Backbone as a printed PyTorch tensor [residue, N CA C, xyz], in Angstrom:
tensor([[[  8.8120, 158.7260,   3.8060],
         [  7.8490, 158.8590,   2.7330],
         [  7.6190, 157.9450,   2.0640]],

        [[  6.0870, 157.8650,   1.5720],
         [  5.9910, 156.6590,   0.9430],
         [  6.3170, 156.6830,  -0.4680]],

        [[  6.4050, 155.1020,  -1.1980],
         [  6.9740, 155.3160,  -2.5710],
         [  5.7510, 155.6400,  -3.4050]],

        [[  5.5390, 156.0580,  -4.3930],
         [  4.9600, 156.3270,  -5.2490],
         [  5.2190, 155.9620,  -6.6610]],

        [[  3.6450, 155.1910,  -7.3260],
         [  4.0020, 155.0090,  -8.5410],
         [  3.1730, 155.6260,  -9.1610]],

        [[  3.8260, 156.7580,  -9.6280],
         [  2.5800, 157.7460, -10.9250],
         [  2.2060, 157.2920, -11.4380]],

        [[  0.7460, 157.0220, -12.1510],
         [  0.3430, 156.7800, -13.3240],
         [  0.1500, 157.8370, -14.3860]],

        [[  0.4760, 159.4990, -13.8670],
         [  0.4130, 160.4850, -14.5140],
         [  1.7120, 161.0450, -15.0430]],

        [[  2.2170, 160.2540, -15.5550],
         [  3.4180, 160.7680, -16.0180],
         [  3.4460, 162.0580, -17.0970]],

        [[  4.3030, 163.3110, -17.1310],
         [  4.3950, 164.4770, -17.8370],
         [  4.4420, 163.4540, -19.4210]],

        [[  3.5960, 163.9680, -20.0080],
         [  3.8120, 163.8230, -22.0410],
         [  4.9770, 164.9810, -22.3280]],

        [[  4.9510, 165.0480, -23.5010],
         [  5.7090, 165.9150, -24.2520],
         [  5.5940, 167.3780, -24.3390]],

        [[  4.2020, 167.6800, -24.0050],
         [  3.4630, 169.1290, -23.8430],
         [  3.8240, 169.4440, -22.8170]],

        [[  3.6220, 168.8200, -22.0910],
         [  3.7270, 169.6260, -20.2640],
         [  5.0710, 169.6420, -20.3470]],

        [[  5.9910, 168.7450, -20.2430],
         [  7.6210, 168.9740, -20.5730],
         [  7.8890, 170.2350, -21.2780]],

        [[  7.3550, 170.8690, -22.7570],
         [  7.9680, 171.7940, -23.1890],
         [  7.4040, 172.9360, -22.7780]],

        [[  6.2330, 172.9700, -22.2880],
         [  5.7030, 174.1100, -21.0930],
         [  6.5390, 174.5770, -19.9460]],

        [[  7.1780, 173.4650, -19.1490],
         [  8.2820, 173.6450, -18.3460],
         [  9.5520, 174.1430, -18.7240]],

        [[ 10.1170, 173.7550, -20.2060],
         [ 11.4380, 173.9350, -20.8330],
         [ 11.0380, 175.7710, -21.3770]],

        [[  9.9250, 176.1520, -21.4870],
         [  9.8670, 177.3480, -21.8990],
         [  9.9340, 177.8700, -20.5950]],

        [[  9.5080, 177.6090, -19.4540],
         [  9.6180, 178.4990, -17.9100],
         [ 10.8530, 178.5740, -17.5540]],

        [[ 11.5900, 177.1700, -17.8910],
         [ 13.0360, 177.0650, -17.2670],
         [ 13.7590, 176.2140, -18.6220]],

        [[ 14.6410, 177.2410, -18.6820],
         [ 15.4490, 176.5670, -20.0570],
         [ 16.3370, 175.9300, -19.3850]],

        [[ 16.9420, 175.6980, -18.4590],
         [ 17.3640, 174.4670, -18.3020],
         [ 16.8670, 172.8520, -18.0550]],

        [[ 15.3820, 172.9810, -18.1620],
         [ 14.6930, 172.0940, -18.6260],
         [ 14.6880, 171.1720, -19.7190]],

        [[ 15.2140, 170.4070, -19.9230],
         [ 15.7610, 169.4180, -20.6180],
         [ 15.2040, 168.3510, -21.1150]],

        [[ 13.5980, 168.3880, -22.1350],
         [ 12.9050, 167.7600, -22.2550],
         [ 13.5170, 166.0010, -22.3850]],

        [[ 14.5850, 165.9060, -23.2390],
         [ 14.9300, 164.8450, -23.4180],
         [ 15.6850, 163.7350, -22.1440]],

        [[ 16.0260, 164.8480, -21.4950],
         [ 16.6000, 164.3510, -20.1630],
         [ 15.9640, 163.9690, -19.2600]],

        [[ 14.7690, 164.9720, -18.8700],
         [ 13.7170, 164.7440, -17.7330],
         [ 12.8160, 163.3120, -18.3530]],

        [[ 12.7640, 163.2480, -19.7000],
         [ 12.2150, 161.3370, -20.2160],
         [ 12.9080, 160.7200, -19.8480]],

        [[ 14.1440, 160.8920, -19.7210],
         [ 15.2090, 159.9820, -19.5940],
         [ 15.1200, 159.1870, -18.4340]],

        [[ 15.2050, 160.0500, -17.3130],
         [ 15.1070, 160.0420, -15.9290],
         [ 13.7480, 159.6910, -15.4090]],

        [[ 12.9000, 160.1170, -16.2070],
         [ 11.6040, 159.6630, -15.1980],
         [ 11.1710, 158.1390, -15.7550]],

        [[ 11.9180, 157.5110, -16.7740],
         [ 11.6150, 156.3800, -17.4070],
         [ 12.5070, 155.4150, -16.5700]],

        [[ 14.0410, 155.8350, -16.1570],
         [ 14.4300, 155.0800, -15.1570],
         [ 13.8930, 154.9980, -14.1280]],

        [[ 13.5260, 156.1210, -13.7390],
         [ 13.0750, 156.0280, -12.4370],
         [ 11.7030, 155.1370, -12.0350]],

        [[ 10.9950, 155.3020, -12.9080],
         [  9.5860, 154.2710, -13.0220],
         [ 10.4500, 153.1440, -13.2100]],

        [[ 10.9230, 152.4340, -14.2310],
         [ 11.6010, 151.4800, -14.2830],
         [ 12.2330, 150.6810, -13.1400]],

        [[ 12.6890, 151.3330, -12.2710],
         [ 13.4310, 151.4320, -11.2630],
         [ 12.3540, 150.9650,  -9.8570]],

        [[ 10.8300, 151.9890, -10.0770],
         [  9.7070, 151.2390,  -8.8200],
         [  9.6870, 150.3120,  -9.1790]],

        [[  9.4790, 149.7180, -10.6670],
         [  8.5590, 148.8070, -10.8920],
         [  9.2930, 147.3350, -10.4820]],

        [[ 10.4860, 147.3860, -10.7090],
         [ 11.4920, 146.3680, -10.5250],
         [ 11.3810, 146.1770,  -9.0970]],

        [[ 11.9790, 146.9750,  -8.2590],
         [ 11.8400, 147.1000,  -7.0010],
         [ 10.4520, 146.6530,  -6.4210]],

        [[  9.4120, 147.3100,  -7.1240],
         [  8.3060, 146.8410,  -6.3050],
         [  8.0980, 144.9900,  -6.7690]],

        [[  8.1440, 144.6640,  -7.9270],
         [  8.1950, 143.2910,  -8.1150],
         [  9.0380, 142.4670,  -7.2720]],

        [[ 10.2750, 143.0260,  -7.2260],
         [ 11.4360, 141.9840,  -6.1800],
         [ 10.6720, 142.2450,  -4.8160]],

        [[ 10.1500, 142.9830,  -3.9710],
         [ 10.0230, 143.3060,  -2.6100],
         [  8.7620, 142.3610,  -2.7180]],

        [[  7.9270, 142.0110,  -3.6950],
         [  7.0760, 140.5030,  -3.6450],
         [  7.6960, 139.4180,  -3.8210]],

        [[  8.4670, 139.0620,  -4.5120],
         [  9.4680, 138.0510,  -4.5350],
         [ 10.5390, 137.7830,  -3.1470]],

        [[ 10.7870, 138.9930,  -2.5920],
         [ 11.4390, 138.6550,  -1.4050],
         [ 10.7840, 138.5140,  -0.0690]],

        [[  9.2840, 138.6280,  -0.3670],
         [  8.3980, 138.8340,   0.8730],
         [  8.4380, 137.2170,   0.7810]],

        [[  7.9120, 136.7550,  -0.0750],
         [  7.4620, 135.2240,  -0.4130],
         [  8.4970, 134.1420,   0.3310]],

        [[  9.4390, 134.7800,   0.5130],
         [ 10.8780, 133.9310,   0.7380],
         [ 10.8850, 134.5250,   2.5570]],

        [[ 10.3640, 135.4540,   2.9940],
         [ 10.6550, 136.2990,   4.3360],
         [ 11.9710, 136.7930,   4.4290]],

        [[ 12.6080, 137.5060,   3.1430],
         [ 13.7530, 138.1900,   3.0380],
         [ 13.0880, 139.7450,   2.6990]],

        [[ 14.3000, 140.4060,   2.7590],
         [ 14.4230, 141.7380,   2.4720],
         [ 15.5730, 141.6550,   1.4510]],

        [[ 16.1100, 142.7530,   0.9030],
         [ 16.5610, 143.4150,   0.1580],
         [ 18.1070, 142.9920,   0.8990]],

        [[ 18.0680, 144.0540,   2.2880],
         [ 19.3220, 143.9330,   2.6370],
         [ 19.9340, 142.4310,   3.3340]],

        [[ 18.6950, 141.7180,   3.7250],
         [ 18.7010, 140.0680,   4.4930],
         [ 19.5160, 139.1440,   3.4840]],

        [[ 18.9940, 139.3880,   1.8350],
         [ 19.2420, 138.5940,   1.1090],
         [ 20.9150, 139.2300,   0.6400]],

        [[ 21.4100, 140.2990,   0.2440],
         [ 22.2350, 140.2150,   0.2290],
         [ 23.5330, 139.9960,   1.4110]],

        [[ 23.2150, 140.0320,   2.0990],
         [ 23.7900, 139.7690,   3.6400],
         [ 24.1280, 137.9910,   3.3830]],

        [[ 23.1110, 137.6640,   2.9400],
         [ 23.3290, 135.5890,   3.0960],
         [ 24.3990, 135.7630,   1.8390]],

        [[ 23.8550, 136.4660,   0.9810],
         [ 25.2750, 136.1230,  -0.0690],
         [ 26.5700, 136.4980,   0.2060]],

        [[ 26.8740, 137.5560,   0.7750],
         [ 28.1270, 137.8800,   1.4100],
         [ 28.5900, 136.7940,   2.1740]],

        [[ 27.5560, 136.4180,   2.9650],
         [ 28.0270, 135.1820,   4.2190],
         [ 28.1330, 133.6540,   3.0410]],

        [[ 27.7920, 133.7470,   2.1860],
         [ 27.5520, 132.1370,   1.4800],
         [ 29.3070, 132.0530,   0.9100]],

        [[ 29.6420, 133.1370,   0.6570],
         [ 31.0110, 133.3250,   0.1590],
         [ 31.9390, 133.5050,   0.6570]],

        [[ 31.6290, 133.1640,   1.7930],
         [ 32.6910, 133.4610,   3.0860],
         [ 32.9620, 132.6940,   4.0950]],

        [[ 33.9320, 131.7300,   3.3370],
         [ 33.7400, 130.2850,   4.4920],
         [ 34.5650, 130.6290,   5.8280]],

        [[ 34.8250, 131.4430,   6.1280],
         [ 35.3250, 131.4890,   7.4500],
         [ 34.2950, 132.8190,   7.9270]],

        [[ 33.1920, 133.0970,   7.7110],
         [ 32.6000, 134.1980,   8.2360],
         [ 33.0110, 135.5130,   7.9130]],

        [[ 32.5900, 136.7700,   8.2670],
         [ 32.4830, 137.8920,   8.0460],
         [ 32.4030, 138.6400,   9.7050]],

        [[ 33.2980, 139.6340,   9.9240],
         [ 32.9350, 140.0790,  11.1830],
         [ 32.0720, 141.1300,  10.8360]],

        [[ 31.3210, 142.3420,  11.8030],
         [ 30.5690, 143.1550,  11.7440],
         [ 31.0360, 143.9900,  11.2520]],

        [[ 31.8600, 144.4810,  11.3330],
         [ 32.6840, 145.7070,  10.9080],
         [ 32.9730, 145.3600,   8.6680]],

        [[ 33.3860, 144.3620,   8.8250],
         [ 33.1210, 143.7850,   7.0770],
         [ 31.9620, 143.8660,   6.4140]],

        [[ 30.5700, 143.2820,   7.1140],
         [ 29.3540, 143.1630,   6.9070],
         [ 29.4460, 144.4510,   6.6220]],

        [[ 29.1240, 145.6220,   7.5630],
         [ 28.6590, 146.7420,   7.2230],
         [ 29.7730, 147.5290,   6.2490]],

        [[ 30.6300, 147.2650,   6.3190],
         [ 31.6350, 148.1420,   4.9020],
         [ 30.6560, 147.2930,   3.6890]],

        [[ 30.9250, 146.3430,   3.2770],
         [ 30.2120, 145.6520,   2.0470],
         [ 28.9090, 146.1510,   1.9690]],

        [[ 27.9180, 145.9530,   2.8090],
         [ 26.6960, 146.7440,   2.8610],
         [ 26.6890, 148.1180,   2.2970]],

        [[ 27.6050, 149.2190,   3.1230],
         [ 27.4950, 150.3880,   2.7660],
         [ 26.8280, 151.3380,   3.7050]],

        [[ 26.9690, 150.2670,   5.1590],
         [ 25.7040, 150.9280,   5.9660],
         [ 26.5960, 150.9070,   7.2550]],

        [[ 26.3480, 151.6810,   8.3540],
         [ 26.5520, 151.7860,   9.9390],
         [ 27.1010, 150.6770,  10.9540]],

        [[ 27.6270, 150.0360,  11.1160],
         [ 27.4200, 149.6520,  11.9920],
         [ 26.1330, 148.8250,  12.8550]],

        [[ 25.6300, 149.9680,  13.5110],
         [ 24.5680, 149.6630,  14.3600],
         [ 23.5740, 149.0860,  13.4420]],

        [[ 23.3200, 149.6970,  12.1910],
         [ 22.5450, 149.2000,  10.8730],
         [ 22.6810, 148.0470,  10.8550]],

        [[ 24.0040, 147.5650,  10.3450],
         [ 23.9960, 146.2850,  10.3910],
         [ 24.0360, 145.1150,  11.4570]],

        [[ 24.1370, 145.9410,  12.9320],
         [ 23.4900, 145.0200,  13.8850],
         [ 22.2610, 144.7620,  14.6540]],

        [[ 22.0020, 145.4420,  13.5920],
         [ 20.1690, 145.2230,  14.2480],
         [ 19.5140, 144.2770,  12.9560]],

        [[ 20.1940, 144.4400,  11.7460],
         [ 20.0930, 143.1910,  10.7880],
         [ 20.5730, 142.4880,  10.9850]],

        [[ 21.8240, 141.6480,  11.6260],
         [ 21.9350, 140.5250,  12.2800],
         [ 20.8970, 140.2310,  13.5630]],

        [[ 21.0030, 140.8630,  14.4590],
         [ 20.0840, 140.7310,  15.2410],
         [ 18.8510, 139.9610,  14.8660]],

        [[ 18.1610, 140.2670,  13.5540],
         [ 16.6720, 139.8490,  13.3790],
         [ 17.0940, 138.7160,  12.8310]],

        [[ 18.4860, 138.1950,  11.9220],
         [ 18.6470, 137.1230,  11.1020],
         [ 19.2200, 136.0300,  12.3430]],

        [[ 19.7400, 136.5690,  13.3150],
         [ 20.0010, 135.2860,  14.3080],
         [ 18.8200, 134.8650,  14.9090]],

        [[ 17.7030, 135.9040,  15.1400],
         [ 16.5080, 135.1630,  15.7450],
         [ 15.8310, 134.5220,  14.7150]],

        [[ 15.9440, 134.7280,  13.4560],
         [ 15.3560, 133.7200,  12.7230],
         [ 16.3530, 132.6970,  12.1720]],

        [[ 17.2780, 132.4990,  13.1610],
         [ 18.1350, 131.2850,  12.8810],
         [ 19.2450, 131.3280,  11.5920]],

        [[ 19.2040, 132.2440,  10.8820],
         [ 19.6870, 132.2750,   9.5000],
         [ 21.1040, 132.3110,   9.2990]],

        [[ 21.3140, 133.2480,  10.5560],
         [ 23.0480, 133.4040,  10.8000],
         [ 23.2780, 133.3470,  12.2590]],

        [[ 24.6330, 133.0610,  12.2770],
         [ 24.9810, 132.7350,  13.7380],
         [ 26.4530, 133.2670,  14.2560]],

        [[ 26.2700, 133.7880,  15.4400],
         [ 27.4350, 134.7160,  15.7360],
         [ 28.6690, 133.3880,  16.2020]],

        [[ 30.1850, 133.3130,  15.7990],
         [ 30.8050, 132.6360,  16.0490],
         [ 32.3230, 132.9490,  16.6970]],

        [[ 32.7820, 132.7490,  18.0860],
         [ 33.8180, 133.5580,  18.5500],
         [ 34.7380, 133.3540,  17.3160]],

        [[ 35.9460, 134.4060,  16.8830],
         [ 36.4050, 134.4430,  16.2170],
         [ 38.1470, 133.8370,  16.1440]],

        [[ 38.4480, 132.9830,  15.6170],
         [ 39.6280, 132.0840,  16.2430],
         [ 40.9480, 132.9930,  16.1190]],

        [[ 40.9380, 133.9850,  15.2230],
         [ 42.5080, 135.1430,  15.4010],
         [ 42.0620, 135.9730,  16.8740]],

        [[ 41.2780, 136.2550,  16.5090],
         [ 41.2310, 137.2590,  17.9420],
         [ 39.8800, 137.1250,  18.7680]],

        [[ 40.4510, 136.5180,  20.2060],
         [ 39.4320, 135.8040,  20.8260],
         [ 38.5190, 136.7910,  21.5800]],

        [[ 38.7140, 138.4590,  21.2900],
         [ 37.6190, 139.0790,  21.2220],
         [ 36.8130, 139.4630,  20.3630]],

        [[ 36.8120, 138.9410,  19.3590],
         [ 35.9880, 139.1910,  17.9820],
         [ 34.9870, 137.8900,  18.0680]],

        [[ 34.3680, 138.2750,  16.6780],
         [ 32.8330, 137.7340,  16.8460],
         [ 33.1000, 137.6790,  14.8520]],

        [[ 32.5830, 136.4070,  14.8140],
         [ 32.4470, 136.6700,  13.1940],
         [ 30.7350, 136.0250,  12.8980]],

        [[ 30.1710, 135.8250,  11.8120],
         [ 28.5950, 136.3160,  11.6500],
         [ 29.2130, 134.9410,  10.5670]],

        [[ 28.2050, 133.7030,  10.5520],
         [ 28.2210, 132.6390,   9.9630],
         [ 26.8260, 132.2150,   9.3590]],

        [[ 26.7150, 131.6730,   8.1260],
         [ 25.6190, 131.3020,   7.9380],
         [ 25.1460, 130.0840,   8.5150]],

        [[ 24.0450, 129.9260,   8.8800],
         [ 23.8980, 128.8430,   9.4280],
         [ 23.2820, 127.6210,   8.0530]],

        [[ 22.7740, 126.1510,   8.7610],
         [ 22.1680, 125.6090,   7.3520],
         [ 20.6490, 125.9050,   7.1120]],

        [[ 20.0420, 126.6870,   7.9200],
         [ 18.6380, 127.2620,   7.7030],
         [ 18.9430, 128.2630,   6.8490]],

        [[ 20.0010, 129.1680,   7.0860],
         [ 20.3490, 130.2430,   5.9600],
         [ 20.9820, 129.6280,   5.0150]],

        [[ 21.3530, 128.9770,   4.7880],
         [ 21.9970, 128.5230,   3.4810],
         [ 20.9880, 127.6500,   2.5570]],

        [[ 20.1740, 127.0750,   3.2420],
         [ 18.8530, 126.0840,   2.6070],
         [ 17.8540, 127.2740,   1.9950]],

        [[ 17.6300, 127.9970,   2.5700],
         [ 16.9180, 129.1940,   2.3840],
         [ 17.4480, 130.3210,   1.0330]],

        [[ 18.2380, 130.3280,   1.0980],
         [ 19.1700, 131.0060,  -0.3160],
         [ 19.1680, 130.0730,  -1.3480]],

        [[ 19.4480, 128.8490,  -0.6240],
         [ 19.4140, 128.0220,  -1.8920],
         [ 18.1030, 127.7760,  -2.7970]],

        [[ 17.1430, 127.9980,  -2.1710],
         [ 15.9660, 127.8500,  -2.3960],
         [ 15.5740, 129.0740,  -3.3420]],

        [[ 15.5750, 130.0970,  -2.6870],
         [ 15.6190, 131.4800,  -3.0400],
         [ 16.2230, 132.1810,  -4.6460]],

        [[ 17.7630, 131.7080,  -4.7540],
         [ 18.1880, 131.7680,  -6.0140],
         [ 17.7620, 131.5030,  -6.8950]],

        [[ 17.0770, 130.5720,  -6.9730],
         [ 16.7420, 130.0980,  -8.6410],
         [ 15.6700, 130.5560,  -8.6680]],

        [[ 14.8580, 131.2500,  -7.9020],
         [ 13.6880, 132.0640,  -8.0820],
         [ 14.3150, 133.1030,  -8.6310]],

        [[ 15.2410, 133.9460,  -7.7100],
         [ 15.8200, 135.3200,  -8.2340],
         [ 16.6880, 135.3270,  -9.4550]],

        [[ 17.0940, 134.4060, -10.1510],
         [ 17.8810, 134.2220, -11.3110],
         [ 16.4490, 134.3680, -12.5530]],

        [[ 15.3200, 133.6500, -11.8150],
         [ 14.3720, 133.4010, -13.0840],
         [ 13.7810, 135.1540, -13.3510]],

        [[ 13.4730, 135.7880, -11.9000],
         [ 13.1400, 137.3220, -11.8580],
         [ 13.9910, 138.0340, -12.5740]],

        [[ 14.9610, 137.7600, -12.5910],
         [ 16.1170, 138.4880, -13.0180],
         [ 15.8220, 138.4530, -14.9060]],

        [[ 15.5970, 137.3100, -14.9570],
         [ 15.4880, 137.0690, -16.4510],
         [ 14.0520, 137.5300, -17.1010]],

        [[ 13.1380, 137.2270, -16.0690],
         [ 12.0780, 138.0610, -16.7490],
         [ 12.0330, 139.3850, -17.3040]],

        [[ 12.5440, 140.1680, -16.0370],
         [ 12.6780, 141.5590, -16.2210],
         [ 13.2220, 142.2610, -17.5840]],

        [[ 14.2560, 141.0740, -18.3420],
         [ 15.2290, 141.0950, -19.1580],
         [ 14.4330, 140.7870, -20.6720]],

        [[ 13.8350, 140.1330, -20.1560],
         [ 13.2030, 138.7950, -21.4470],
         [ 12.8490, 139.6800, -22.7670]],

        [[ 12.7140, 141.0050, -22.8530],
         [ 12.3270, 141.4500, -23.7320],
         [ 13.5110, 142.1950, -24.9430]],

        [[ 14.4790, 141.9500, -24.1350],
         [ 15.7680, 142.6050, -24.7060],
         [ 16.9080, 141.3380, -25.2160]],

        [[ 17.3180, 141.6370, -26.0050],
         [ 18.3840, 141.0790, -26.4950],
         [ 19.2370, 140.9280, -25.9140]],

        [[ 20.7230, 139.9780, -25.9670],
         [ 22.0000, 140.0980, -25.7540],
         [ 22.6320, 141.1590, -25.7420]],

        [[ 22.4090, 141.5470, -27.0300],
         [ 23.0640, 142.9040, -27.4510],
         [ 22.4880, 143.9550, -26.4750]],

        [[ 21.1300, 143.7770, -26.7750],
         [ 20.6420, 145.0170, -26.1450],
         [ 20.9370, 145.1850, -24.1830]],

        [[ 20.9270, 144.3570, -24.1010],
         [ 21.1210, 143.8900, -22.5070],
         [ 22.5730, 144.8760, -22.2090]],

        [[ 23.5810, 144.0390, -22.9090],
         [ 24.8530, 145.1360, -22.7520],
         [ 25.3300, 146.2210, -23.2820]],

        [[ 24.0920, 146.8980, -24.1890],
         [ 24.0830, 147.7890, -24.2130],
         [ 23.4460, 149.1360, -23.2880]],

        [[ 22.4120, 148.3780, -22.6800],
         [ 21.8320, 149.2070, -21.6950],
         [ 22.7280, 149.2220, -20.1450]],

        [[ 23.2710, 147.8470, -19.9320],
         [ 24.5770, 147.8620, -18.4830],
         [ 25.7330, 148.5840, -19.1320]],

        [[ 25.8960, 149.1600, -20.2660],
         [ 27.2000, 150.2400, -20.7620],
         [ 26.2830, 151.5510, -20.4040]],

        [[ 25.3980, 151.6860, -20.8530],
         [ 24.7680, 152.9800, -20.6800],
         [ 24.3310, 153.5680, -19.5630]],

        [[ 23.8940, 152.4010, -18.4290],
         [ 23.3610, 152.7190, -17.0480],
         [ 25.0080, 153.0470, -16.1310]],

        [[ 26.0510, 152.4620, -16.4940],
         [ 27.3380, 152.5480, -16.2620],
         [ 27.6710, 153.9290, -16.5580]],

        [[ 27.6350, 154.0420, -17.6180],
         [ 28.0620, 156.0460, -18.2770],
         [ 27.0590, 156.7790, -17.4680]],

        [[ 25.7610, 156.3240, -16.9780],
         [ 25.2390, 157.7130, -16.8150],
         [ 26.2090, 158.1960, -15.1270]],

        [[ 26.2520, 156.8770, -14.3430],
         [ 26.9360, 157.2570, -12.9700],
         [ 28.2710, 157.4110, -12.6050]],

        [[ 29.3780, 157.2450, -14.0600],
         [ 30.3590, 157.2780, -13.8510],
         [ 31.2320, 157.2830, -15.6190]],

        [[ 31.1180, 158.5110, -15.9720],
         [ 31.6900, 158.9650, -17.2140],
         [ 32.9330, 157.9360, -17.5310]],

        [[ 33.6880, 157.8730, -16.3850],
         [ 35.2570, 157.5410, -17.4710],
         [ 34.7720, 155.6320, -17.1930]],

        [[ 33.6670, 155.1820, -16.5180],
         [ 33.4380, 154.0270, -16.4060],
         [ 32.3170, 153.3450, -17.5150]],

        [[ 31.7330, 154.4200, -17.7600],
         [ 30.7700, 154.3800, -19.1110],
         [ 31.4290, 153.5500, -19.9650]],

        [[ 33.3120, 154.3920, -20.2550],
         [ 34.0260, 153.6960, -21.5580],
         [ 34.2360, 152.0480, -21.2000]],

        [[ 34.4770, 151.4960, -20.2820],
         [ 34.4880, 150.1430, -19.9020],
         [ 33.3550, 149.0840, -19.8850]],

        [[ 33.5830, 147.5950, -19.3310],
         [ 33.0410, 147.3130, -19.2360],
         [ 31.4730, 147.6340, -17.8450]],

        [[ 32.2670, 147.9740, -17.2890],
         [ 31.8540, 148.5990, -15.7220],
         [ 31.9680, 147.4980, -14.7910]],

        [[ 32.6990, 146.6660, -15.2350],
         [ 33.4030, 145.7180, -14.1500],
         [ 32.3080, 144.3110, -13.8170]],

        [[ 31.3570, 144.3650, -14.6660],
         [ 30.4830, 143.3420, -14.2090],
         [ 30.3130, 142.4010, -15.7710]]])
């Protein structure tokens, strides 16, 4: 299904009509979720443009970050777990990144049957070139928010997905 970026978002009058028909339709909740979804789509679309400039996808970028911080490489199982996807999905991702010379498979020193995935010099250079742009992009997304507002937003987002976690810092 294609990603839609709806320009005709419902106004308060349309939402109130829905609420008359469906009493569980809370106008404030609907507006909040629609705004959140719209914001996510805008951020994702702009990020995809930045990733594309570097021949990256979100998955490739995240995998490069994991490997950047893993001095001894990571197994396919570890990467799949960290990415939250199945091993076949990770294998396909690794295959493409190996072809692009971003990562390499190296025999595991502890387990002769095993293989560890390592970042190559090409992958490290790409990541190091991309990271400043990544941080600039993040900064632009929140540039209209004060540090206090950014902290509040982070706490509210954490609170939405985990009521007990919303009481804390959210681990970040």
